[in-house]
């Protein structure tokens, strides 16, 4: 029996959010519908951020109303604050999960949401309570968990303390983000071995960026440390404005290919995922960074010459 690894596709939110040109709602809907038919069971589709802050995601409502995913796909939306939750709850029947975020470092959190970490935490505790009342599953996402572009080293102890607060508030899952690609595999292995001891009842998810080409090496280290839940973005879409030009999230195609080749099962049809990536290339009018999107799946029959 191959062991199952969970994957949350975050391209429609984390990926699209960083695209400089606004993508037409109809294109987003078509791409999300393609993704939702790849066999992926977790899909982050949009965010209820203020439209003037992120115009790319101003069509959150239209996207949620337009998509037609199979029933077994758990849809999630990113919620920045209580106001965002209010807006999202108007479409409560369209999704089952909310993702809430803050940064592990004071400077990154301040630059991102103009609040201290403590202020963010107390705000998120209220959001989680209300979201759970509405029957929503909650995932907390901790950015810059493995290093901060402003503060450098981030003590794991600090990250775990934040994760414990999120879990106590009612987050069933906590994702640790390597937001600017500073993590290395040795660090990741050590981090998750300690995290599993500290947070035995929480689903631990790894969210790596491939900024320095170490994304899949970090996945391998996390797997070895027992992590069985990952977030990735089709086409390797996404990234972070700091540092400039940084490549995005690890590519879903590369992640799925690696996991399948290693004998894990994801439920995802890699060819269908590649089709979605190709469609994203057509929509965006440029080649995307995913390796497997270019190379195709490994062909052990040797027929591709
Ligand atoms: Zn990301």
PDB file of C-alpha atoms and ligand atoms in Angstrom:
ATOM      1  CA  UNK A   1       0.000   0.000   0.000  1.00  0.00           C
ATOM      2  CA  UNK A   2       1.673   3.238  -1.064  1.00  0.00           C
ATOM      3  CA  UNK A   3       1.678   5.890   1.616  1.00  0.00           C
ATOM      4  CA  UNK A   4      -0.503   8.942   0.967  1.00  0.00           C
ATOM      5  CA  UNK A   5       0.868  12.477   0.898  1.00  0.00           C
ATOM      6  CA  UNK A   6      -1.562  15.395   0.985  1.00  0.00           C
ATOM      7  CA  UNK A   7      -1.077  18.282  -1.384  1.00  0.00           C
ATOM      8  CA  UNK A   8      -2.838  21.629  -1.301  1.00  0.00           C
ATOM      9  CA  UNK A   9      -2.681  23.422  -4.635  1.00  0.00           C
ATOM     10  CA  UNK A  10      -2.233  27.122  -3.861  1.00  0.00           C
ATOM     11  CA  UNK A  11      -1.590  28.474  -7.374  1.00  0.00           C
ATOM     12  CA  UNK A  12      -4.939  30.258  -7.788  1.00  0.00           C
ATOM     13  CA  UNK A  13      -4.225  32.318  -4.665  1.00  0.00           C
ATOM     14  CA  UNK A  14      -0.524  32.332  -3.804  1.00  0.00           C
ATOM     15  CA  UNK A  15       0.429  32.119  -7.476  1.00  0.00           C
ATOM     16  CA  UNK A  16      -2.023  34.480  -9.166  1.00  0.00           C
ATOM     17  CA  UNK A  17      -1.588  37.056  -6.377  1.00  0.00           C
ATOM     18  CA  UNK A  18       1.940  37.765  -7.595  1.00  0.00           C
ATOM     19  CA  UNK A  19       1.060  38.133 -11.276  1.00  0.00           C
ATOM     20  CA  UNK A  20       1.571  41.753 -12.373  1.00  0.00           C
ATOM     21  CA  UNK A  21      -1.195  41.701 -15.028  1.00  0.00           C
ATOM     22  CA  UNK A  22      -4.754  41.108 -13.849  1.00  0.00           C
ATOM     23  CA  UNK A  23      -5.971  37.698 -15.047  1.00  0.00           C
ATOM     24  CA  UNK A  24      -9.530  37.624 -16.408  1.00  0.00           C
ATOM     25  CA  UNK A  25     -12.014  36.007 -14.030  1.00  0.00           C
ATOM     26  CA  UNK A  26     -13.144  33.569 -16.733  1.00  0.00           C
ATOM     27  CA  UNK A  27      -9.529  32.373 -17.164  1.00  0.00           C
ATOM     28  CA  UNK A  28      -9.168  31.891 -13.409  1.00  0.00           C
ATOM     29  CA  UNK A  29     -12.415  29.927 -13.259  1.00  0.00           C
ATOM     30  CA  UNK A  30     -11.343  27.683 -16.146  1.00  0.00           C
ATOM     31  CA  UNK A  31      -7.906  27.034 -14.616  1.00  0.00           C
ATOM     32  CA  UNK A  32      -9.381  26.277 -11.173  1.00  0.00           C
ATOM     33  CA  UNK A  33     -11.907  23.897 -12.743  1.00  0.00           C
ATOM     34  CA  UNK A  34      -9.056  22.103 -14.532  1.00  0.00           C
ATOM     35  CA  UNK A  35      -7.063  21.874 -11.294  1.00  0.00           C
ATOM     36  CA  UNK A  36     -10.053  20.594  -9.346  1.00  0.00           C
ATOM     37  CA  UNK A  37     -10.314  17.690 -11.820  1.00  0.00           C
ATOM     38  CA  UNK A  38      -6.705  16.542 -11.444  1.00  0.00           C
ATOM     39  CA  UNK A  39      -7.495  14.505  -8.322  1.00  0.00           C
ATOM     40  CA  UNK A  40      -6.103  17.144  -5.967  1.00  0.00           C
ATOM     41  CA  UNK A  41      -8.197  17.180  -2.784  1.00  0.00           C
ATOM     42  CA  UNK A  42      -7.183  20.559  -1.358  1.00  0.00           C
ATOM     43  CA  UNK A  43      -7.353  23.733  -3.364  1.00  0.00           C
ATOM     44  CA  UNK A  44      -6.837  27.320  -2.214  1.00  0.00           C
ATOM     45  CA  UNK A  45      -8.888  29.338  -4.673  1.00  0.00           C
ATOM     46  CA  UNK A  46      -8.741  33.006  -3.699  1.00  0.00           C
ATOM     47  CA  UNK A  47      -8.403  35.524  -0.897  1.00  0.00           C
ATOM     48  CA  UNK A  48     -10.695  38.034   0.744  1.00  0.00           C
ATOM     49  CA  UNK A  49      -8.107  40.779   1.015  1.00  0.00           C
ATOM     50  CA  UNK A  50      -8.971  44.403   0.354  1.00  0.00           C
ATOM     51  CA  UNK A  51      -9.273  44.899  -3.432  1.00  0.00           C
ATOM     52  CA  UNK A  52      -7.150  48.065  -3.291  1.00  0.00           C
ATOM     53  CA  UNK A  53      -4.345  46.102  -1.606  1.00  0.00           C
ATOM     54  CA  UNK A  54      -4.369  43.175  -4.063  1.00  0.00           C
ATOM     55  CA  UNK A  55      -6.420  44.079  -7.178  1.00  0.00           C
ATOM     56  CA  UNK A  56      -5.590  40.676  -8.715  1.00  0.00           C
ATOM     57  CA  UNK A  57      -7.890  38.966  -6.194  1.00  0.00           C
ATOM     58  CA  UNK A  58     -10.680  41.565  -6.224  1.00  0.00           C
ATOM     59  CA  UNK A  59     -12.904  39.024  -8.008  1.00  0.00           C
ATOM     60  CA  UNK A  60     -12.964  36.554  -5.075  1.00  0.00           C
ATOM     61  CA  UNK A  61     -16.768  36.462  -5.073  1.00  0.00           C
ATOM     62  CA  UNK A  62     -17.069  35.985  -8.851  1.00  0.00           C
ATOM     63  CA  UNK A  63     -14.438  33.232  -8.801  1.00  0.00           C
ATOM     64  CA  UNK A  64     -16.179  31.350  -5.989  1.00  0.00           C
ATOM     65  CA  UNK A  65     -19.532  31.692  -7.718  1.00  0.00           C
ATOM     66  CA  UNK A  66     -18.122  30.695 -11.106  1.00  0.00           C
ATOM     67  CA  UNK A  67     -16.155  27.538 -10.334  1.00  0.00           C
ATOM     68  CA  UNK A  68     -17.635  24.053 -10.437  1.00  0.00           C
ATOM     69  CA  UNK A  69     -15.367  21.681  -8.477  1.00  0.00           C
ATOM     70  CA  UNK A  70     -16.156  18.013  -7.682  1.00  0.00           C
ATOM     71  CA  UNK A  71     -17.649  17.496  -4.210  1.00  0.00           C
ATOM     72  CA  UNK A  72     -14.575  15.756  -2.798  1.00  0.00           C
ATOM     73  CA  UNK A  73     -12.307  18.792  -3.288  1.00  0.00           C
ATOM     74  CA  UNK A  74     -11.850  20.847  -0.123  1.00  0.00           C
ATOM     75  CA  UNK A  75     -11.812  24.493  -1.196  1.00  0.00           C
ATOM     76  CA  UNK A  76     -10.145  27.115   0.962  1.00  0.00           C
ATOM     77  CA  UNK A  77      -9.894  30.887   0.913  1.00  0.00           C
ATOM     78  CA  UNK A  78      -7.279  33.108   2.518  1.00  0.00           C
ATOM     79  CA  UNK A  79      -8.650  35.462   5.161  1.00  0.00           C
ATOM     80  CA  UNK A  80      -6.538  38.432   6.345  1.00  0.00           C
ATOM     81  CA  UNK A  81      -8.803  39.699   9.154  1.00  0.00           C
ATOM     82  CA  UNK A  82     -12.350  39.865  10.543  1.00  0.00           C
ATOM     83  CA  UNK A  83     -13.516  42.144   7.742  1.00  0.00           C
ATOM     84  CA  UNK A  84     -12.289  39.566   5.226  1.00  0.00           C
ATOM     85  CA  UNK A  85     -14.130  36.861   7.119  1.00  0.00           C
ATOM     86  CA  UNK A  86     -17.358  38.891   7.021  1.00  0.00           C
ATOM     87  CA  UNK A  87     -17.081  39.154   3.236  1.00  0.00           C
ATOM     88  CA  UNK A  88     -16.199  35.484   2.848  1.00  0.00           C
ATOM     89  CA  UNK A  89     -19.097  34.336   5.030  1.00  0.00           C
ATOM     90  CA  UNK A  90     -21.553  35.814   2.531  1.00  0.00           C
ATOM     91  CA  UNK A  91     -20.464  32.897   0.339  1.00  0.00           C
ATOM     92  CA  UNK A  92     -20.200  30.394   3.176  1.00  0.00           C
ATOM     93  CA  UNK A  93     -21.716  27.498   1.220  1.00  0.00           C
ATOM     94  CA  UNK A  94     -19.038  27.763  -1.504  1.00  0.00           C
ATOM     95  CA  UNK A  95     -16.001  26.633   0.569  1.00  0.00           C
ATOM     96  CA  UNK A  96     -15.151  24.603   3.666  1.00  0.00           C
ATOM     97  CA  UNK A  97     -11.870  25.927   4.922  1.00  0.00           C
ATOM     98  CA  UNK A  98     -10.125  29.207   5.698  1.00  0.00           C
ATOM     99  CA  UNK A  99      -6.387  29.903   5.701  1.00  0.00           C
ATOM    100  CA  UNK A 100      -5.127  32.576   8.103  1.00  0.00           C
ATOM    101  CA  UNK A 101      -1.637  33.956   8.070  1.00  0.00           C
ATOM    102  CA  UNK A 102       0.919  35.895  10.035  1.00  0.00           C
ATOM    103  CA  UNK A 103       4.705  36.116  10.047  1.00  0.00           C
ATOM    104  CA  UNK A 104       7.103  34.594  12.561  1.00  0.00           C
ATOM    105  CA  UNK A 105       9.234  37.770  12.629  1.00  0.00           C
ATOM    106  CA  UNK A 106       8.121  41.187  13.871  1.00  0.00           C
ATOM    107  CA  UNK A 107       9.607  43.098  10.945  1.00  0.00           C
ATOM    108  CA  UNK A 108       8.093  40.889   8.244  1.00  0.00           C
ATOM    109  CA  UNK A 109       4.691  40.960   9.942  1.00  0.00           C
ATOM    110  CA  UNK A 110       4.859  44.734  10.342  1.00  0.00           C
ATOM    111  CA  UNK A 111       5.796  45.227   6.658  1.00  0.00           C
ATOM    112  CA  UNK A 112       3.137  42.772   5.520  1.00  0.00           C
ATOM    113  CA  UNK A 113       0.097  43.680   7.637  1.00  0.00           C
ATOM    114  CA  UNK A 114       1.307  46.672   9.677  1.00  0.00           C
ATOM    115  CA  UNK A 115       0.756  44.920  13.001  1.00  0.00           C
ATOM    116  CA  UNK A 116       2.892  43.350  15.687  1.00  0.00           C
ATOM    117  CA  UNK A 117       2.898  39.556  15.843  1.00  0.00           C
ATOM    118  CA  UNK A 118       0.914  39.730  19.089  1.00  0.00           C
ATOM    119  CA  UNK A 119      -1.699  42.012  17.502  1.00  0.00           C
ATOM    120  CA  UNK A 120      -1.992  39.611  14.556  1.00  0.00           C
ATOM    121  CA  UNK A 121      -2.330  36.622  16.870  1.00  0.00           C
ATOM    122  CA  UNK A 122      -5.117  38.129  18.935  1.00  0.00           C
ATOM    123  CA  UNK A 123      -6.929  39.195  15.761  1.00  0.00           C
ATOM    124  CA  UNK A 124      -6.562  35.713  14.278  1.00  0.00           C
ATOM    125  CA  UNK A 125      -7.838  34.116  17.473  1.00  0.00           C
ATOM    126  CA  UNK A 126     -11.103  36.029  17.007  1.00  0.00           C
ATOM    127  CA  UNK A 127     -11.269  35.097  13.314  1.00  0.00           C
ATOM    128  CA  UNK A 128     -10.673  31.410  14.076  1.00  0.00           C
ATOM    129  CA  UNK A 129     -13.386  31.384  16.758  1.00  0.00           C
ATOM    130  CA  UNK A 130     -15.925  32.913  14.387  1.00  0.00           C
ATOM    131  CA  UNK A 131     -14.879  30.730  11.443  1.00  0.00           C
ATOM    132  CA  UNK A 132     -15.267  27.587  13.551  1.00  0.00           C
ATOM    133  CA  UNK A 133     -18.686  28.760  14.688  1.00  0.00           C
ATOM    134  CA  UNK A 134     -19.583  28.905  11.001  1.00  0.00           C
ATOM    135  CA  UNK A 135     -18.392  25.299  10.654  1.00  0.00           C
ATOM    136  CA  UNK A 136     -15.195  26.096   8.758  1.00  0.00           C
ATOM    137  CA  UNK A 137     -11.944  24.186   9.141  1.00  0.00           C
ATOM    138  CA  UNK A 138      -9.013  26.509   9.946  1.00  0.00           C
ATOM    139  CA  UNK A 139      -5.425  26.385   8.757  1.00  0.00           C
ATOM    140  CA  UNK A 140      -2.884  28.803  10.216  1.00  0.00           C
ATOM    141  CA  UNK A 141       0.024  29.754   7.968  1.00  0.00           C
ATOM    142  CA  UNK A 142       3.227  31.087   9.535  1.00  0.00           C
ATOM    143  CA  UNK A 143       5.338  33.027   7.011  1.00  0.00           C
ATOM    144  CA  UNK A 144       9.141  33.287   7.231  1.00  0.00           C
ATOM    145  CA  UNK A 145       9.242  30.260   9.562  1.00  0.00           C
ATOM    146  CA  UNK A 146      12.738  29.301   8.403  1.00  0.00           C
ATOM    147  CA  UNK A 147      14.361  32.705   8.037  1.00  0.00           C
ATOM    148  CA  UNK A 148      13.401  36.342   7.552  1.00  0.00           C
ATOM    149  CA  UNK A 149      14.800  38.623   4.823  1.00  0.00           C
ATOM    150  CA  UNK A 150      14.866  41.505   7.372  1.00  0.00           C
ATOM    151  CA  UNK A 151      15.790  39.784  10.634  1.00  0.00           C
ATOM    152  CA  UNK A 152      17.718  36.759   9.407  1.00  0.00           C
ATOM    153  CA  UNK A 153      17.600  33.759  11.728  1.00  0.00           C
ATOM    154  CA  UNK A 154      14.174  32.990  13.185  1.00  0.00           C
ATOM    155  CA  UNK A 155      14.379  30.812  16.317  1.00  0.00           C
ATOM    156  CA  UNK A 156      12.226  27.665  15.851  1.00  0.00           C
ATOM    157  CA  UNK A 157      11.088  28.092  19.445  1.00  0.00           C
ATOM    158  CA  UNK A 158       9.415  31.342  18.450  1.00  0.00           C
ATOM    159  CA  UNK A 159       7.679  29.677  15.496  1.00  0.00           C
ATOM    160  CA  UNK A 160       6.468  26.783  17.640  1.00  0.00           C
ATOM    161  CA  UNK A 161       5.072  29.192  20.254  1.00  0.00           C
ATOM    162  CA  UNK A 162       3.024  30.922  17.519  1.00  0.00           C
ATOM    163  CA  UNK A 163       1.879  27.544  16.171  1.00  0.00           C
ATOM    164  CA  UNK A 164       0.770  26.502  19.668  1.00  0.00           C
ATOM    165  CA  UNK A 165      -1.331  29.665  19.977  1.00  0.00           C
ATOM    166  CA  UNK A 166      -2.951  28.987  16.587  1.00  0.00           C
ATOM    167  CA  UNK A 167      -3.649  25.374  17.552  1.00  0.00           C
ATOM    168  CA  UNK A 168      -5.104  26.418  20.909  1.00  0.00           C
ATOM    169  CA  UNK A 169      -7.364  28.878  19.074  1.00  0.00           C
ATOM    170  CA  UNK A 170      -8.718  26.029  16.952  1.00  0.00           C
ATOM    171  CA  UNK A 171      -6.484  25.639  13.888  1.00  0.00           C
ATOM    172  CA  UNK A 172      -6.417  21.938  13.020  1.00  0.00           C
ATOM    173  CA  UNK A 173      -3.535  22.466  10.644  1.00  0.00           C
ATOM    174  CA  UNK A 174      -0.517  24.773  10.737  1.00  0.00           C
ATOM    175  CA  UNK A 175       1.606  25.442   7.656  1.00  0.00           C
ATOM    176  CA  UNK A 176       5.176  26.666   7.957  1.00  0.00           C
ATOM    177  CA  UNK A 177       6.199  28.900   5.081  1.00  0.00           C
ATOM    178  CA  UNK A 178       9.705  29.360   3.710  1.00  0.00           C
ATOM    179  CA  UNK A 179       8.435  32.580   2.198  1.00  0.00           C
ATOM    180  CA  UNK A 180      11.676  33.813   0.651  1.00  0.00           C
ATOM    181  CA  UNK A 181      13.430  30.475   0.150  1.00  0.00           C
ATOM    182  CA  UNK A 182      15.996  30.667   2.938  1.00  0.00           C
ATOM    183  CA  UNK A 183      15.569  27.125   4.312  1.00  0.00           C
ATOM    184  CA  UNK A 184      18.023  24.287   3.754  1.00  0.00           C
ATOM    185  CA  UNK A 185      17.307  20.550   4.105  1.00  0.00           C
ATOM    186  CA  UNK A 186      19.340  20.032   7.293  1.00  0.00           C
ATOM    187  CA  UNK A 187      17.475  22.876   8.990  1.00  0.00           C
ATOM    188  CA  UNK A 188      14.104  21.637   7.705  1.00  0.00           C
ATOM    189  CA  UNK A 189      14.660  18.106   9.020  1.00  0.00           C
ATOM    190  CA  UNK A 190      15.631  19.367  12.442  1.00  0.00           C
ATOM    191  CA  UNK A 191      12.726  21.852  12.472  1.00  0.00           C
ATOM    192  CA  UNK A 192      10.029  19.296  11.695  1.00  0.00           C
ATOM    193  CA  UNK A 193      11.399  16.620  14.018  1.00  0.00           C
ATOM    194  CA  UNK A 194      11.109  19.174  16.834  1.00  0.00           C
ATOM    195  CA  UNK A 195       7.735  20.457  15.574  1.00  0.00           C
ATOM    196  CA  UNK A 196       6.207  16.965  15.648  1.00  0.00           C
ATOM    197  CA  UNK A 197       7.216  16.600  19.297  1.00  0.00           C
ATOM    198  CA  UNK A 198       5.931  20.039  20.247  1.00  0.00           C
ATOM    199  CA  UNK A 199       2.665  19.846  18.272  1.00  0.00           C
ATOM    200  CA  UNK A 200       1.614  16.196  18.280  1.00  0.00           C
ATOM    201  CA  UNK A 201      -2.092  16.881  17.668  1.00  0.00           C
ATOM    202  CA  UNK A 202      -1.752  19.387  14.833  1.00  0.00           C
ATOM    203  CA  UNK A 203      -1.486  18.559  11.134  1.00  0.00           C
ATOM    204  CA  UNK A 204       1.897  19.995  10.117  1.00  0.00           C
ATOM    205  CA  UNK A 205       2.157  21.282   6.569  1.00  0.00           C
ATOM    206  CA  UNK A 206       5.302  22.413   4.762  1.00  0.00           C
ATOM    207  CA  UNK A 207       5.105  25.360   2.368  1.00  0.00           C
ATOM    208  CA  UNK A 208       8.385  25.770   0.517  1.00  0.00           C
ATOM    209  CA  UNK A 209       9.457  28.267  -2.098  1.00  0.00           C
ATOM    210  CA  UNK A 210      12.012  27.390  -4.742  1.00  0.00           C
ATOM    211  CA  UNK A 211      13.722  30.780  -4.605  1.00  0.00           C
ATOM    212  CA  UNK A 212      17.174  29.229  -4.377  1.00  0.00           C
ATOM    213  CA  UNK A 213      16.412  25.913  -6.047  1.00  0.00           C
ATOM    214  CA  UNK A 214      16.202  24.007  -2.759  1.00  0.00           C
ATOM    215  CA  UNK A 215      12.454  23.496  -2.616  1.00  0.00           C
ATOM    216  CA  UNK A 216      12.328  19.778  -3.408  1.00  0.00           C
ATOM    217  CA  UNK A 217      15.388  19.014  -1.293  1.00  0.00           C
ATOM    218  CA  UNK A 218      13.493  20.630   1.568  1.00  0.00           C
ATOM    219  CA  UNK A 219      10.447  18.494   0.749  1.00  0.00           C
ATOM    220  CA  UNK A 220      12.615  15.390   0.979  1.00  0.00           C
ATOM    221  CA  UNK A 221      13.967  16.480   4.364  1.00  0.00           C
ATOM    222  CA  UNK A 222      10.433  17.177   5.618  1.00  0.00           C
ATOM    223  CA  UNK A 223       9.262  13.751   4.379  1.00  0.00           C
ATOM    224  CA  UNK A 224      12.117  12.104   6.250  1.00  0.00           C
ATOM    225  CA  UNK A 225      11.023  13.977   9.369  1.00  0.00           C
ATOM    226  CA  UNK A 226       7.497  12.586   8.993  1.00  0.00           C
ATOM    227  CA  UNK A 227       5.674  15.445   7.272  1.00  0.00           C
ATOM    228  CA  UNK A 228       2.883  14.193   4.991  1.00  0.00           C
ATOM    229  CA  UNK A 229       1.245  17.467   3.950  1.00  0.00           C
ATOM    230  CA  UNK A 230       2.603  20.011   1.473  1.00  0.00           C
ATOM    231  CA  UNK A 231       1.533  23.131  -0.372  1.00  0.00           C
ATOM    232  CA  UNK A 232       2.643  23.870  -3.912  1.00  0.00           C
ATOM    233  CA  UNK A 233       1.671  25.876  -6.946  1.00  0.00           C
ATOM    234  CA  UNK A 234       1.104  24.639 -10.493  1.00  0.00           C
ATOM    235  CA  UNK A 235       3.622  25.970 -12.983  1.00  0.00           C
ATOM    236  CA  UNK A 236       5.774  27.181 -10.045  1.00  0.00           C
ATOM    237  CA  UNK A 237       3.623  30.306  -9.995  1.00  0.00           C
ATOM    238  CA  UNK A 238       3.987  32.668  -7.101  1.00  0.00           C
ATOM    239  CA  UNK A 239       6.921  34.084  -5.332  1.00  0.00           C
ATOM    240  CA  UNK A 240       7.493  37.050  -3.193  1.00  0.00           C
ATOM    241  CA  UNK A 241       8.255  40.656  -4.150  1.00  0.00           C
ATOM    242  CA  UNK A 242      11.255  40.562  -1.772  1.00  0.00           C
ATOM    243  CA  UNK A 243      13.855  39.646  -2.971  1.00  0.00           C
ATOM    244  CA  UNK A 244      12.958  40.895  -6.424  1.00  0.00           C
ATOM    245  CA  UNK A 245      12.510  38.334  -9.156  1.00  0.00           C
ATOM    246  CA  UNK A 246      12.429  35.484  -6.683  1.00  0.00           C
ATOM    247  CA  UNK A 247      10.926  32.345  -8.167  1.00  0.00           C
ATOM    248  CA  UNK A 248       7.749  31.058  -6.666  1.00  0.00           C
ATOM    249  CA  UNK A 249       6.355  28.222  -4.668  1.00  0.00           C
ATOM    250  CA  UNK A 250       7.636  24.767  -5.456  1.00  0.00           C
ATOM    251  CA  UNK A 251       5.931  23.540  -8.617  1.00  0.00           C
ATOM    252  CA  UNK A 252       3.071  21.089  -8.064  1.00  0.00           C
ATOM    253  CA  UNK A 253       4.109  19.132 -11.190  1.00  0.00           C
ATOM    254  CA  UNK A 254       7.651  18.667  -9.847  1.00  0.00           C
ATOM    255  CA  UNK A 255       6.397  17.768  -6.359  1.00  0.00           C
ATOM    256  CA  UNK A 256       3.860  15.217  -7.621  1.00  0.00           C
ATOM    257  CA  UNK A 257       6.379  13.679 -10.022  1.00  0.00           C
ATOM    258  CA  UNK A 258       8.994  13.307  -7.269  1.00  0.00           C
ATOM    259  CA  UNK A 259       6.513  11.824  -4.781  1.00  0.00           C
ATOM    260  CA  UNK A 260       5.142   9.324  -7.295  1.00  0.00           C
ATOM    261  CA  UNK A 261       8.651   8.291  -8.370  1.00  0.00           C
ATOM    262  CA  UNK A 262       9.485   7.744  -4.674  1.00  0.00           C
ATOM    263  CA  UNK A 263       6.468   5.451  -4.277  1.00  0.00           C
ATOM    264  CA  UNK A 264       4.099   7.825  -2.506  1.00  0.00           C
ATOM    265  CA  UNK A 265       0.518   8.256  -3.629  1.00  0.00           C
ATOM    266  CA  UNK A 266      -1.107  11.696  -3.980  1.00  0.00           C
ATOM    267  CA  UNK A 267      -4.358  10.954  -5.817  1.00  0.00           C
ATOM    268  CA  UNK A 268      -3.270  13.436  -8.478  1.00  0.00           C
ATOM    269  CA  UNK A 269      -3.144  12.629 -12.186  1.00  0.00           C
ATOM    270  CA  UNK A 270       0.173  14.156 -13.215  1.00  0.00           C
ATOM    271  CA  UNK A 271      -0.793  14.441 -16.891  1.00  0.00           C
ATOM    272  CA  UNK A 272      -3.975  16.336 -16.010  1.00  0.00           C
ATOM    273  CA  UNK A 273      -1.930  18.633 -13.783  1.00  0.00           C
ATOM    274  CA  UNK A 274       0.516  19.265 -16.647  1.00  0.00           C
ATOM    275  CA  UNK A 275      -2.437  20.158 -18.883  1.00  0.00           C
ATOM    276  CA  UNK A 276      -3.536  22.768 -16.329  1.00  0.00           C
ATOM    277  CA  UNK A 277       0.018  24.147 -16.249  1.00  0.00           C
ATOM    278  CA  UNK A 278       0.081  24.365 -20.061  1.00  0.00           C
ATOM    279  CA  UNK A 279      -3.210  26.221 -20.022  1.00  0.00           C
ATOM    280  CA  UNK A 280      -1.750  28.662 -17.455  1.00  0.00           C
ATOM    281  CA  UNK A 281       1.192  29.242 -19.811  1.00  0.00           C
ATOM    282  CA  UNK A 282      -1.227  30.076 -22.625  1.00  0.00           C
ATOM    283  CA  UNK A 283      -3.242  32.425 -20.395  1.00  0.00           C
ATOM    284  CA  UNK A 284      -0.153  34.218 -19.052  1.00  0.00           C
ATOM    285  CA  UNK A 285       1.664  34.177 -22.389  1.00  0.00           C
ATOM    286  CA  UNK A 286       5.002  32.998 -21.058  1.00  0.00           C
ATOM    287  CA  UNK A 287       6.772  29.769 -20.106  1.00  0.00           C
ATOM    288  CA  UNK A 288       6.453  28.901 -16.430  1.00  0.00           C
ATOM    289  CA  UNK A 289       9.197  27.621 -14.133  1.00  0.00           C
ATOM    290  CA  UNK A 290       8.018  24.071 -13.430  1.00  0.00           C
ATOM    291  CA  UNK A 291      10.580  21.528 -14.666  1.00  0.00           C
ATOM    292  CA  UNK A 292       8.125  18.692 -15.258  1.00  0.00           C
ATOM    293  CA  UNK A 293       5.898  21.033 -17.240  1.00  0.00           C
ATOM    294  CA  UNK A 294       8.802  21.270 -19.701  1.00  0.00           C
ATOM    295  CA  UNK A 295      10.261  17.765 -19.447  1.00  0.00           C
ATOM    296  CA  UNK A 296       7.054  15.747 -18.963  1.00  0.00           C
ATOM    297  CA  UNK A 297       6.685  12.794 -16.597  1.00  0.00           C
ATOM    298  CA  UNK A 298       9.517  10.261 -16.254  1.00  0.00           C
ATOM    299  CA  UNK A 299       9.074   7.673 -19.003  1.00  0.00           C
ATOM    300  CA  UNK A 300      10.407   4.320 -17.842  1.00  0.00           C
ATOM    301  CA  UNK A 301       9.467   2.638 -21.098  1.00  0.00           C
ATOM    302  CA  UNK A 302      12.100   4.748 -22.815  1.00  0.00           C
ATOM    303  CA  UNK A 303       9.796   5.459 -25.727  1.00  0.00           C
ATOM    304  CA  UNK A 304      10.234   9.232 -25.805  1.00  0.00           C
ATOM    305  CA  UNK A 305      13.743   8.919 -27.299  1.00  0.00           C
TER     306      UNK A 305
HETATM  307 ZN1  LIG B   1       3.925  30.513  -1.132  1.00  0.00          ZN
END
